[in-house]
Coordinates of C-alpha atoms and ligand atoms in Angstrom, one line a residue:
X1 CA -57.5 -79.8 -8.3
X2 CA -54.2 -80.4 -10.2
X3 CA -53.6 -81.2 -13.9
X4 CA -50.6 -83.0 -15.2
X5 CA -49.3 -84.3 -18.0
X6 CA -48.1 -88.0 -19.1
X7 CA -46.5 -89.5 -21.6
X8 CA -47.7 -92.7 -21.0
X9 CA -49.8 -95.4 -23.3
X10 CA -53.2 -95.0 -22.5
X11 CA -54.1 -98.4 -22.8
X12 CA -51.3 -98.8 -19.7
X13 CA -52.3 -96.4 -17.6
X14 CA -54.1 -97.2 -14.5
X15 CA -56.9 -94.7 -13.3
X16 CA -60.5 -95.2 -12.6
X17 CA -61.7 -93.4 -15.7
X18 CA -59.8 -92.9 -19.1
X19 CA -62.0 -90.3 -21.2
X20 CA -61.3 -90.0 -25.2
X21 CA -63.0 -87.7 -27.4
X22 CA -65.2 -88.4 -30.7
X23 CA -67.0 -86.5 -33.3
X24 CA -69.4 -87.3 -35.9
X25 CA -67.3 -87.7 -38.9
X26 CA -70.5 -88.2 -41.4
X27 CA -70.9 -85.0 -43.8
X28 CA -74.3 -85.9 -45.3
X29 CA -77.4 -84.4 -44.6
X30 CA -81.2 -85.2 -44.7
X31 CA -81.9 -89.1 -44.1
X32 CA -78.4 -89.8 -44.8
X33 CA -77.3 -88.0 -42.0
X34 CA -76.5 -91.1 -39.9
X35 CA -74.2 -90.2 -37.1
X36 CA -70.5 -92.0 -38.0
X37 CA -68.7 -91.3 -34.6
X38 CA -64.9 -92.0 -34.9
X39 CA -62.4 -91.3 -31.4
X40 CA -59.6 -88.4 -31.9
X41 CA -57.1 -90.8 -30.7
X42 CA -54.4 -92.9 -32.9
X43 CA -54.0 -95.5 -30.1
X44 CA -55.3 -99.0 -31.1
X45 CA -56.1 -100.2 -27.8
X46 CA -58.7 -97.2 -27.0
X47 CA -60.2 -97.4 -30.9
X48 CA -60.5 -101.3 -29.9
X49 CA -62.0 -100.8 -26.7
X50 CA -64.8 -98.5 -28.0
X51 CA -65.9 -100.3 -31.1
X52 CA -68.5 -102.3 -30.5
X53 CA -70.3 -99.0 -28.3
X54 CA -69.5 -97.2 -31.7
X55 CA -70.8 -99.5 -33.9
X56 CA -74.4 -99.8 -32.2
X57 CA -75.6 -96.5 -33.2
X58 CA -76.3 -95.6 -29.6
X59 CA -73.7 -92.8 -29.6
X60 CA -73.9 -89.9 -31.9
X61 CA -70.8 -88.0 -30.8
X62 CA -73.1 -84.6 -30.0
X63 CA -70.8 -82.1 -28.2
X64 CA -71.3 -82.8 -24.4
X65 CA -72.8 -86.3 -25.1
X66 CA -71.4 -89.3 -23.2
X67 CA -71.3 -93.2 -23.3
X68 CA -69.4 -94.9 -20.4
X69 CA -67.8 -98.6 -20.8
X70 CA -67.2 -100.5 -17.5
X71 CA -64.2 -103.1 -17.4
X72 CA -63.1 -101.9 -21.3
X73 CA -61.4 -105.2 -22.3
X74 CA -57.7 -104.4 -23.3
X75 CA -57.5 -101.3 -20.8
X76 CA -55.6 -100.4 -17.8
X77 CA -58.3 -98.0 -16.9
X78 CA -61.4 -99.3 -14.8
X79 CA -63.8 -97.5 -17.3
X80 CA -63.8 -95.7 -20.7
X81 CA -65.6 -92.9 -21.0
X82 CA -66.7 -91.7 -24.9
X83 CA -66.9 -87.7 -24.6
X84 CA -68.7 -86.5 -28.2
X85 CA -67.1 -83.3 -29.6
X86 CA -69.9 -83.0 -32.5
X87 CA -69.6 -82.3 -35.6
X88 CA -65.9 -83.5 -37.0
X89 CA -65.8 -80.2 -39.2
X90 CA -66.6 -78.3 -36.8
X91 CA -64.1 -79.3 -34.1
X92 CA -62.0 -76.3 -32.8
X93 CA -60.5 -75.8 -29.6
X94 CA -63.2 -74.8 -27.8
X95 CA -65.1 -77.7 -28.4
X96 CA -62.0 -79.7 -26.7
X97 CA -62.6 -77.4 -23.9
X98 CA -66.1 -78.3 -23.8
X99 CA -65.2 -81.9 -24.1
X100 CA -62.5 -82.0 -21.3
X101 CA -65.0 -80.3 -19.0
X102 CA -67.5 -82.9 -19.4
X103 CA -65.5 -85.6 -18.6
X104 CA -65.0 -83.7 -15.1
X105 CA -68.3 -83.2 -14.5
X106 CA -69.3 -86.3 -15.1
X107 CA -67.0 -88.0 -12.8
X108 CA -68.1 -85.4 -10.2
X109 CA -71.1 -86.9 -8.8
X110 CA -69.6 -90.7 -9.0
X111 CA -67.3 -90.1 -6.3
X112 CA -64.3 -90.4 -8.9
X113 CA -61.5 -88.4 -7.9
X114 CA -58.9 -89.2 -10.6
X115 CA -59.4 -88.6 -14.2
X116 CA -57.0 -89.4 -17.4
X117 CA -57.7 -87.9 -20.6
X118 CA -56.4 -88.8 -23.8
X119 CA -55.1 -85.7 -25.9
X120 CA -56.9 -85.4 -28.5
X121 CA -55.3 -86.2 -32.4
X122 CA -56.7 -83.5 -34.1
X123 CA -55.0 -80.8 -36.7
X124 CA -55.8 -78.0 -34.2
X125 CA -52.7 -76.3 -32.4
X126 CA -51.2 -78.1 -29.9
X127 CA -50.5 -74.9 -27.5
X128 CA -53.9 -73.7 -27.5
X129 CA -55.4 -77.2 -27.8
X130 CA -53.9 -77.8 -24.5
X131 CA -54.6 -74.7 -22.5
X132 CA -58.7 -74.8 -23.8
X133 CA -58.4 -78.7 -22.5
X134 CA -57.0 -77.2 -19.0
X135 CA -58.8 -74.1 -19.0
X136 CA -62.4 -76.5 -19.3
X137 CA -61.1 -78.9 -16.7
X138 CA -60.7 -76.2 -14.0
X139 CA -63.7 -74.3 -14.9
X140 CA -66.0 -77.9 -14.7
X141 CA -65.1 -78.4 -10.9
X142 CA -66.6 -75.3 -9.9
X143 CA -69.7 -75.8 -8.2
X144 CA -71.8 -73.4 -6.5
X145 CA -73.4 -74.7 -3.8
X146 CA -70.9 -73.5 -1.0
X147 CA -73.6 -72.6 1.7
X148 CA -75.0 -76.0 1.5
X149 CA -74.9 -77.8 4.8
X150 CA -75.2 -81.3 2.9
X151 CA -72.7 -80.2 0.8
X152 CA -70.2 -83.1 -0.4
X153 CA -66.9 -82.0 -1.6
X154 CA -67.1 -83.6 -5.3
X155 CA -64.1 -81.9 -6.1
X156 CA -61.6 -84.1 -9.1
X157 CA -58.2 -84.1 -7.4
X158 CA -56.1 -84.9 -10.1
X159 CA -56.8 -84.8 -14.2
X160 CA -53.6 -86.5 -16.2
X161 CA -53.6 -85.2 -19.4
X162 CA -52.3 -88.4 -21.9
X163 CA -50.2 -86.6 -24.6
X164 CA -46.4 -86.3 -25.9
X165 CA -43.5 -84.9 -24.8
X166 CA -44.3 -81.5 -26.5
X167 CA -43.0 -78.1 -25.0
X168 CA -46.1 -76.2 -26.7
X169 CA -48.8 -79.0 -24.5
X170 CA -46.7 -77.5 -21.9
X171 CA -47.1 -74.4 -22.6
X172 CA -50.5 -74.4 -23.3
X173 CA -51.2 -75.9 -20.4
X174 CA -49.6 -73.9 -17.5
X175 CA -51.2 -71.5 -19.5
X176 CA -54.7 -72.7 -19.2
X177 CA -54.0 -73.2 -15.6
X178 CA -52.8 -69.4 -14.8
X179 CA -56.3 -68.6 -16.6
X180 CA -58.5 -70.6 -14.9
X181 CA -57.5 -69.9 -12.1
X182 CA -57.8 -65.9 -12.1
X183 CA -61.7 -67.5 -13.8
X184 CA -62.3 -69.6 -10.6
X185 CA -61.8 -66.6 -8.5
X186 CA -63.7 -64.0 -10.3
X187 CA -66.2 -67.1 -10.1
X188 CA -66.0 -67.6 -6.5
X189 CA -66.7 -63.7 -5.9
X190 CA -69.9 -63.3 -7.9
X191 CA -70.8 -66.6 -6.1
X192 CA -71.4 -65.1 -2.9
X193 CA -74.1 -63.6 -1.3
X194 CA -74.5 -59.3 -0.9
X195 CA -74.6 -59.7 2.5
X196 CA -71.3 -61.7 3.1
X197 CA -69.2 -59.5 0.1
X198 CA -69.6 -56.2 0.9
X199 CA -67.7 -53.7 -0.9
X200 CA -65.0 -53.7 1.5
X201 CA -65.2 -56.8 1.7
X202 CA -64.6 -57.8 -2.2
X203 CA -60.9 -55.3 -1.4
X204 CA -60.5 -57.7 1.8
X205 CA -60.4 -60.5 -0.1
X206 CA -58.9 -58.8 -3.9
X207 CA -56.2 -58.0 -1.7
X208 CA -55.9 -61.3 0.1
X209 CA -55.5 -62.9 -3.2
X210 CA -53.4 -60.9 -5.3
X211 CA -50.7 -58.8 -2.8
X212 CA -48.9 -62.6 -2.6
X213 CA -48.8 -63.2 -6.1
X214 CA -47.2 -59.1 -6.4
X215 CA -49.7 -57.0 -7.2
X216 CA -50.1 -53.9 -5.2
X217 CA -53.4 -53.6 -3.9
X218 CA -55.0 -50.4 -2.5
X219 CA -58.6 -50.1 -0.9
X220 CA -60.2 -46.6 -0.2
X221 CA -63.3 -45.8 0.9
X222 CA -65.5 -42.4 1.4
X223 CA -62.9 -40.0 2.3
X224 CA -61.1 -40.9 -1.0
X225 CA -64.1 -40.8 -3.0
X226 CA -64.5 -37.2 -1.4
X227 CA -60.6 -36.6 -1.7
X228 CA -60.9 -37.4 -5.7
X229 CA -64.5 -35.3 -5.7
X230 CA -66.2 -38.7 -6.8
X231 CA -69.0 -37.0 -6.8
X232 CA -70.9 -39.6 -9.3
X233 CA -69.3 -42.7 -7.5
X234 CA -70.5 -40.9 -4.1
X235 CA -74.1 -40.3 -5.4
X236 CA -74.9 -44.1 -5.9
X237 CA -72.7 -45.2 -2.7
X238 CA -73.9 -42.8 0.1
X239 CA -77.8 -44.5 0.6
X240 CA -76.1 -47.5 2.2
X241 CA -74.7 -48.7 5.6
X242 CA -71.7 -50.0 4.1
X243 CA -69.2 -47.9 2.6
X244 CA -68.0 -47.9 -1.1
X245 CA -64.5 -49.4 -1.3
X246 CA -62.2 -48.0 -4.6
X247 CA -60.1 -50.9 -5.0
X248 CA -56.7 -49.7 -7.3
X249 CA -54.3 -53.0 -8.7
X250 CA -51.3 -52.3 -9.8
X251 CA -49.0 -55.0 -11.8
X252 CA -45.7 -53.3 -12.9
X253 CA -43.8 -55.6 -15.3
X254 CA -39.7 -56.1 -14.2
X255 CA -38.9 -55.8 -18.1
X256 CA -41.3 -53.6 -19.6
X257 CA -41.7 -54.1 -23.6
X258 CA -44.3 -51.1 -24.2
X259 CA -45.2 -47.5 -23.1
X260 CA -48.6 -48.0 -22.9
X261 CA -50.6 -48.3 -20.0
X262 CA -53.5 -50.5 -19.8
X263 CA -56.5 -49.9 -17.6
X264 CA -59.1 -52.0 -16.7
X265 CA -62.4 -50.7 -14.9
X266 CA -64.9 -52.7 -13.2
X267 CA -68.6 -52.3 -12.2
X268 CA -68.7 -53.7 -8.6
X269 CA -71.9 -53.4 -7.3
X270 CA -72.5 -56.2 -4.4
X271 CA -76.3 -55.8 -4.6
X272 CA -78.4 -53.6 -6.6
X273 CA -81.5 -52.5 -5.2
X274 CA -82.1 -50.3 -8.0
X275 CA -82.1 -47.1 -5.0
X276 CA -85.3 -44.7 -4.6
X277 CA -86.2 -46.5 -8.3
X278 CA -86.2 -49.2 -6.6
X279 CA -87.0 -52.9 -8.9
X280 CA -89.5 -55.0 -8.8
X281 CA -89.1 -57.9 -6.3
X282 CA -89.3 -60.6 -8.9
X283 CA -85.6 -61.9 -9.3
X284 CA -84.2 -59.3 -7.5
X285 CA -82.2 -61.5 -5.2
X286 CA -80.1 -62.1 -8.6
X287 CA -78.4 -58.3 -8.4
X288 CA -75.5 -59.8 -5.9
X289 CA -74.1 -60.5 -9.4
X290 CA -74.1 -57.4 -10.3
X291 CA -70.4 -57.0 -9.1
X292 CA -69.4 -59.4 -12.1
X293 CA -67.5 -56.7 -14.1
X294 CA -65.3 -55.9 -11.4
X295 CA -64.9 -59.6 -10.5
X296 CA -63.8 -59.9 -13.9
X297 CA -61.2 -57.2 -13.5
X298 CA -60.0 -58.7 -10.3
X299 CA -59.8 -62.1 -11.9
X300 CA -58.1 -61.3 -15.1
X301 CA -55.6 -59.3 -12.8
X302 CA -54.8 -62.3 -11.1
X303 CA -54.0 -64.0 -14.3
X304 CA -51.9 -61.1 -15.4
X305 CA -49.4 -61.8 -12.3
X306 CA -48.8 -65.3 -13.0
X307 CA -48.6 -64.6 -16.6
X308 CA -46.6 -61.6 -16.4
X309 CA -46.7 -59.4 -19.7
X310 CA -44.7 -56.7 -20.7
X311 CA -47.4 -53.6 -20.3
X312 CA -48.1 -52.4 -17.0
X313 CA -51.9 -52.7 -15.9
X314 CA -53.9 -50.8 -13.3
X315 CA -57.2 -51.8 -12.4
X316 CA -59.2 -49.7 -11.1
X317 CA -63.0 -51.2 -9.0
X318 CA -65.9 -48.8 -8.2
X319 CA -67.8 -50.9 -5.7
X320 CA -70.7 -49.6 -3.8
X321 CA -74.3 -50.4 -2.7
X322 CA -77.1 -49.0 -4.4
X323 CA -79.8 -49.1 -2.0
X324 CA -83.0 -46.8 -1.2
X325 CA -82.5 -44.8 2.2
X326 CA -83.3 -41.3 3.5
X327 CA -79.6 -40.5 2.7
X328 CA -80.1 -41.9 -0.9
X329 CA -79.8 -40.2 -4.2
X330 CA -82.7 -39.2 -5.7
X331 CA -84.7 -39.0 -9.2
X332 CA -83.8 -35.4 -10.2
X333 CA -80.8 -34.7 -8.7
X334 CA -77.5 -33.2 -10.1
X335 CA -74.6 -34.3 -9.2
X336 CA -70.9 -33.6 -10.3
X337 CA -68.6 -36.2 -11.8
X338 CA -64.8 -36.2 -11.0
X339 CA -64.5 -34.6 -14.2
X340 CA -66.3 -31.7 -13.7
X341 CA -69.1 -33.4 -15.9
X342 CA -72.2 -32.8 -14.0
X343 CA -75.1 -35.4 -14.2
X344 CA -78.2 -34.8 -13.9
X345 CA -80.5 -38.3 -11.9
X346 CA -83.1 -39.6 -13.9
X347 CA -83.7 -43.0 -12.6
X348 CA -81.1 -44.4 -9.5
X349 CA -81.1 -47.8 -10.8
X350 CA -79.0 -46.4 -13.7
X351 CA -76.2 -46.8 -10.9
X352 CA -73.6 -48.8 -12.6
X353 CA -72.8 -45.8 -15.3
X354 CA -72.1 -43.3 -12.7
X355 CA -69.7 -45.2 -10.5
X356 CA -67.5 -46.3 -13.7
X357 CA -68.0 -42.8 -15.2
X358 CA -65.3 -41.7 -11.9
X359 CA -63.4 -44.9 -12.0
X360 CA -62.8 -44.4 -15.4
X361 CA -61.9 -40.8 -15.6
X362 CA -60.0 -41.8 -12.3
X363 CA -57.9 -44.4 -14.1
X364 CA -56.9 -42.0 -17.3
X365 CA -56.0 -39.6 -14.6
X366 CA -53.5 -42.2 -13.3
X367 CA -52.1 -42.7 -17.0
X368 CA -54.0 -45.5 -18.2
X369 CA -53.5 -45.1 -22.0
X370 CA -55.9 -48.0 -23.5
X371 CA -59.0 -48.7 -21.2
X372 CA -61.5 -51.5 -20.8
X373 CA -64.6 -51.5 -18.3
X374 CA -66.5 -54.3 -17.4
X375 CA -70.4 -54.1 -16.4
X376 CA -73.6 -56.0 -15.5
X377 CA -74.9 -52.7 -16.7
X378 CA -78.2 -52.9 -18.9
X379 CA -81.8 -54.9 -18.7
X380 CA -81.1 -53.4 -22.6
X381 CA -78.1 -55.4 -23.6
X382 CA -79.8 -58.8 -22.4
X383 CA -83.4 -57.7 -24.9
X384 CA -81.2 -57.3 -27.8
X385 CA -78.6 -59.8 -27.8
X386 CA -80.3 -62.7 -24.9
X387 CA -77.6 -64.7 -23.1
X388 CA -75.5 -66.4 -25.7
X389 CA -73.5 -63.0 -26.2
X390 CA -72.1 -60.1 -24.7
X391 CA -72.1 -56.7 -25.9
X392 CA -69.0 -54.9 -26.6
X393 CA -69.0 -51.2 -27.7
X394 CA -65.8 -49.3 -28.7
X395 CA -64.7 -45.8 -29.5
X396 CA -61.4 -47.1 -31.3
X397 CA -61.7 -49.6 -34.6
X398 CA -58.4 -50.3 -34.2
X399 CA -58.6 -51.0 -30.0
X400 CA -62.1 -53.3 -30.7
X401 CA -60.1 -55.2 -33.3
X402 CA -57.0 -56.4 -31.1
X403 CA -60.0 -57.5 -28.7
X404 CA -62.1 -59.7 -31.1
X405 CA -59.1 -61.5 -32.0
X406 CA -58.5 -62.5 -28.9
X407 CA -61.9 -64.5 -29.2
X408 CA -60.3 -66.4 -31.0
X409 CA -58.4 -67.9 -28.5
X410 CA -60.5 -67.2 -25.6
X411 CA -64.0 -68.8 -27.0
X412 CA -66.3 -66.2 -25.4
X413 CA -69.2 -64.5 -27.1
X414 CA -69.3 -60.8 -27.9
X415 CA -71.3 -59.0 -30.3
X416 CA -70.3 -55.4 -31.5
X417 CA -72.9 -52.5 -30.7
X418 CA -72.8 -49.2 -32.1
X419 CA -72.0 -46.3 -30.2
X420 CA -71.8 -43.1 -32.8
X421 CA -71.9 -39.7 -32.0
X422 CA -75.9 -39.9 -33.4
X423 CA -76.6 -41.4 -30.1
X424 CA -75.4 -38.4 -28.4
X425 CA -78.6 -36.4 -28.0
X426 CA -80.1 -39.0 -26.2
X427 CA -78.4 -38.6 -23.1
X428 CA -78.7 -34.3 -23.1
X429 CA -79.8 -32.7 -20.2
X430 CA -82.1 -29.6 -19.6
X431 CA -80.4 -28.6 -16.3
X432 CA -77.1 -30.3 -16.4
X433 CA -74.5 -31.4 -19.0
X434 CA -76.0 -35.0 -19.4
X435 CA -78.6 -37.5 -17.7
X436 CA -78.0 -41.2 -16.5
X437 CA -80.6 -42.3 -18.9
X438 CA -81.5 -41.9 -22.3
X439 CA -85.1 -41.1 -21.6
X440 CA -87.2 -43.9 -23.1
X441 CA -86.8 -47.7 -22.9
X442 CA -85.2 -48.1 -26.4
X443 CA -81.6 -48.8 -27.4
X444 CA -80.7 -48.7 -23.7
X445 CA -77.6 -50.6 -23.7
X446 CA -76.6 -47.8 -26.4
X447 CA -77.5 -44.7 -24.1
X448 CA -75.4 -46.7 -21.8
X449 CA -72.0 -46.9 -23.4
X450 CA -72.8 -43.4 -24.7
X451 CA -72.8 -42.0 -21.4
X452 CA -69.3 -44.2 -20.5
X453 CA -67.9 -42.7 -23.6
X454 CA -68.4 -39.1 -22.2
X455 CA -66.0 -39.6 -19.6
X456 CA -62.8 -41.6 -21.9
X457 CA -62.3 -38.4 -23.8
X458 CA -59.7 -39.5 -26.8
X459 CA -58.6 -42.5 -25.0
X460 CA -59.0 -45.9 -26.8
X461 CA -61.7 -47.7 -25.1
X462 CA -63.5 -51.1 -24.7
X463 CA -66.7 -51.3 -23.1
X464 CA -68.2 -54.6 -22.1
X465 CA -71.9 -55.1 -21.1
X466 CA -71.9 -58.4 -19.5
X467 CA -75.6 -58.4 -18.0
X468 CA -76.7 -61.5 -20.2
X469 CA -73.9 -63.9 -19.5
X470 CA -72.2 -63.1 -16.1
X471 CA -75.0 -65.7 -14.6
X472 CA -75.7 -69.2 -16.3
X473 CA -79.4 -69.7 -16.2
X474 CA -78.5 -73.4 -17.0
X475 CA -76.7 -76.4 -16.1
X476 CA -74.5 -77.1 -19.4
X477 CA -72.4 -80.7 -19.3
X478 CA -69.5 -79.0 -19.4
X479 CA -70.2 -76.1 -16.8
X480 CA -72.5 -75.7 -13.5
X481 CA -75.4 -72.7 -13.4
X482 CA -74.1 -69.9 -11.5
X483 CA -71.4 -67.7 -11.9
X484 CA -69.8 -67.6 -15.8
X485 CA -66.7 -66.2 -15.2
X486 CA -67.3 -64.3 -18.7
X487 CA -64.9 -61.9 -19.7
X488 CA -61.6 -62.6 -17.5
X489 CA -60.1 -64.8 -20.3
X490 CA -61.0 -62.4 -23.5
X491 CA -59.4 -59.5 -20.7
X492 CA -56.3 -61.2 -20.3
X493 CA -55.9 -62.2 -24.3
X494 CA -56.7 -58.4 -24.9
X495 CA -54.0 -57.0 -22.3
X496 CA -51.6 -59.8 -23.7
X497 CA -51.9 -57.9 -27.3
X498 CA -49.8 -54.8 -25.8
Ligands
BES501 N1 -77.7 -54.0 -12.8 C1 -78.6 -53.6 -13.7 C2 -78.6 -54.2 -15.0 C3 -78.8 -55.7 -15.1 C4 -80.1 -56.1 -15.6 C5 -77.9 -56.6 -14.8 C6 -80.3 -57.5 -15.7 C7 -78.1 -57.9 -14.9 C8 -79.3 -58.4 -15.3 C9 -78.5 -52.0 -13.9 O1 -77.9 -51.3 -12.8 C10 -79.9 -51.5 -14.2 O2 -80.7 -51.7 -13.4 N2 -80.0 -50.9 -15.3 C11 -81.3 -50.4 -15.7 C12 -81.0 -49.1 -16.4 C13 -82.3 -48.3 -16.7 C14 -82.9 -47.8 -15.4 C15 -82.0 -47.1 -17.6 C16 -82.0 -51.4 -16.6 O3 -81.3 -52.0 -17.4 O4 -83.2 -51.5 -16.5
ZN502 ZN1 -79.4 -50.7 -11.4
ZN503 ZN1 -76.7 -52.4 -11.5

């Protein structure tokens, strides 16, 4: 799909479906509370076009809500399409992204392949205005149903963006392009099934994808992980057919503008069994997503190359199988960390910790100075904060508050957990220096970070528990069930900040 941008009237442009936004511009409450829609758009043709729909009460402007008009009397456009943004007051850019995606997906299943938006008039920025709009276009397209043997390419092949001659729409919207692509990728990996991306398979294809674009990409497997003394990473890989790959991505900046060096670790396991503890069958077939942290990583490095900052970035992705197997860790075992750390195994489906405990020791070792992991890693994290928001646990005030600004422009949803040296005693050991789990049931997502945090030392650090949202349990209008693609865009924002 392609996005472009006109200057055009968009009364006198020709395309089978013109889409302009409204909210609800009515303030009162109780039984006054009367929806009173009015369209973001100064051009009189449009606000012609869509009075009498207006007028009838029919539409109330909710975000994601739609009213089409066939033949619009005045219009170019075969149809007019009314895309509600909610609330007027409450209108901010992510709503526009919201709104742009809708009028995607709903042109999907019509068969219409050519869409024309009007930008918005709104006070918001125009820069970031534009690159939500794109962002939510691209990220609406994405469907999931790529094994289906009916399946009908719906894809939009072109969006025109209606706006003016502004170099910040511009801006803003290669921008939002860069982004949603490395999204649609991390998308397309978590997507697929564990038994067609294999670990050495996600480094086939992270290396496909981002060698062209200049980032060096190195896969290992086993005799690395022995070469490093991976001993954690090890544990969790060696009960399964397939080897682990540890996938390094390096982007190196021509002009560098900082010293630091950013490091960003992901969880990629491409199905998690849960080992010798192994889980019950119910939903299991959901843990191919459990690879969504490092799809995240691989996806925000993709944006990173086209975006091209001035801090160099190494990714570093720990991806195994956990599976039960006469070779496979067990309950009870002790095992030794690439740190020296040794662990001892309470329950194997605790996986996730131990492979980013090596990859991120692994990545300090190769100077990372600032480091962010990524991880479907805790049942925990999805009891206390359900799907609406991530967790995100830091060690650094400082570090967590360059990453929550970024929300600002990236729209996604994370909530800051504690993770205090009280917690510590949770995780001690009677036979080694720590365990993989904190012993009972409660603040799990806690005993989780805690155990990360072991192996960052001093480093600034961002850890993100993504269990709850890296799967959308729900068609939204706006965005198909399946794969989120949480996490890439708050990634990117976050490195950008360096
Ligand atoms: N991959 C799971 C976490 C998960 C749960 C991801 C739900 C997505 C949705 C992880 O490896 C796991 O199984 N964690 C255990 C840890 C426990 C054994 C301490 C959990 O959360 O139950
Ligand atoms: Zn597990
Ligand atoms: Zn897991």
């Amino acid at each position: 799909m392609k996005t472009t941008l006109s200057t055009q009237n968009a009364a006198a442009f020709a395309s089978p479906l013109l889409a302009v936004f409204a909210a609800d511009t009515n303030t009162a409450t109780g039984k006054d509370a009367k929806p009173q829609p009015r369209l973001f758009t100064a051009n009189d043709a449009l606000t012609k076009a869509a009075a009498t729909v207006l007028a009838s009460g029919e539409f109330k402007a909710g975000l994601g809500e739609t009213v089409l008009i066939h033949a619009p009397a005045g219009l170019k456009a075969e149809r007019l399409l009314i895309v509600g943004l909610g609330k007027a007051a409450d209108v901010s850019i992510h709503e526009l992204r919201k709104a742009a995606g809708t009028a995607v997906r709903f042109a999907k299943p019509r068969g219409i392949r050519e869409v024309a938006i009007e930008f918005p008039k709104t006070e918001l920025p125009a820069a970031p205005s534009a690159q939500a709009m794109v962002e939510g276009i691209h990220v609406a397209d994405f469907d999931p149903d790529t094994y289906r043997s009916d399946r009908k390419d719906q894809s939009v092949q072109t969006v025109t963006l209606l706006c003016t001659d502004s170099a910040e729409i511009k801006r803003g919207h290669d921008e939002g392009t860069i982004l949603a692509a490395g999204e649609l990728f991390a998308r397309t990996l978590v997507n697929e099934p564990g038994n067609v991306l294999f670990p050495l398979e996600l480094g086939r294809r992270a290396k496909a994808e981002l060698e062209p674009l200049g980032i060096k990409t190195e896969v290992f497997s086993t005799e690395k992980l022995h070469e490093l003394k991976m001993g954690s990473f090890w544990a969790v890989a060696k009960g399964s057919e397939n080897p682990p790959a540890l996938i390094v991505m390096t982007y190196e900046p021509k002009n560098p503008t900082s010293k630091d060096v950013i490091g960003l670790v992901g969880k990629g396991i491409t199905f998690d069994t849960g080992g010798i503890s192994i889980k019950p069958a119910d939903g299991m077939e959901k843990m191919k997503y459990d690879m969504a942290g490092a799809a995240a990583m691989i996806g925000a490095m993709r944006a990173i190359a086209e975006l091209k900052p001035g801090v160099k970035v190494i990714s570093v992705v720990c991806s195994a199988e956990n599976m039960p197997d006469g070779k496979a860790y067990k309950p009870g075992d002790v095992v030794t960390a690439m740190s020296g750390k040794t662990i001892e195994i309470i329950n194997t489906d605790a996986e996730g910790r131990l492979v980013l405990a090596d990859g991120l020791h692994y990545a300090k070792q190769l100077g990372c100075t600032h480091l962010i992991n990524a991880a479907t890693l805790t049942g925990a994290c999805v009891v206390a904060l359900g799907m609406l928001n991530a967790g995100v646990f830091s060690n650094d005030d400082a570090t967590y508050e360059k990453f929550n600004k970024g929300l600002e422009t990236s729209g996604e949803h994370f909530w800051r957990l504690p993770c205090t040296a009280e917690y510590r005693d949770l995780i001690k050991s009677q036979i080694a220096d720590i365990m993989n789990t904190g012993g009972s049931r409660w603040g799990g997502a806690i005993t989780a970070a805690m155990f990360l945090k072991e192996f960052v030392g001093d480093t600034p650090w961002i850890h993100l528990d993504i269990a709850g949202v890296a799967w959308m349990e729900e068609t939204k209008p706006w965005i198909a069930k399946g794969p989120s693609g949480i996490a890439v865009r708050s990634i990117v924002e976050w490195v950008k900040s360096y």
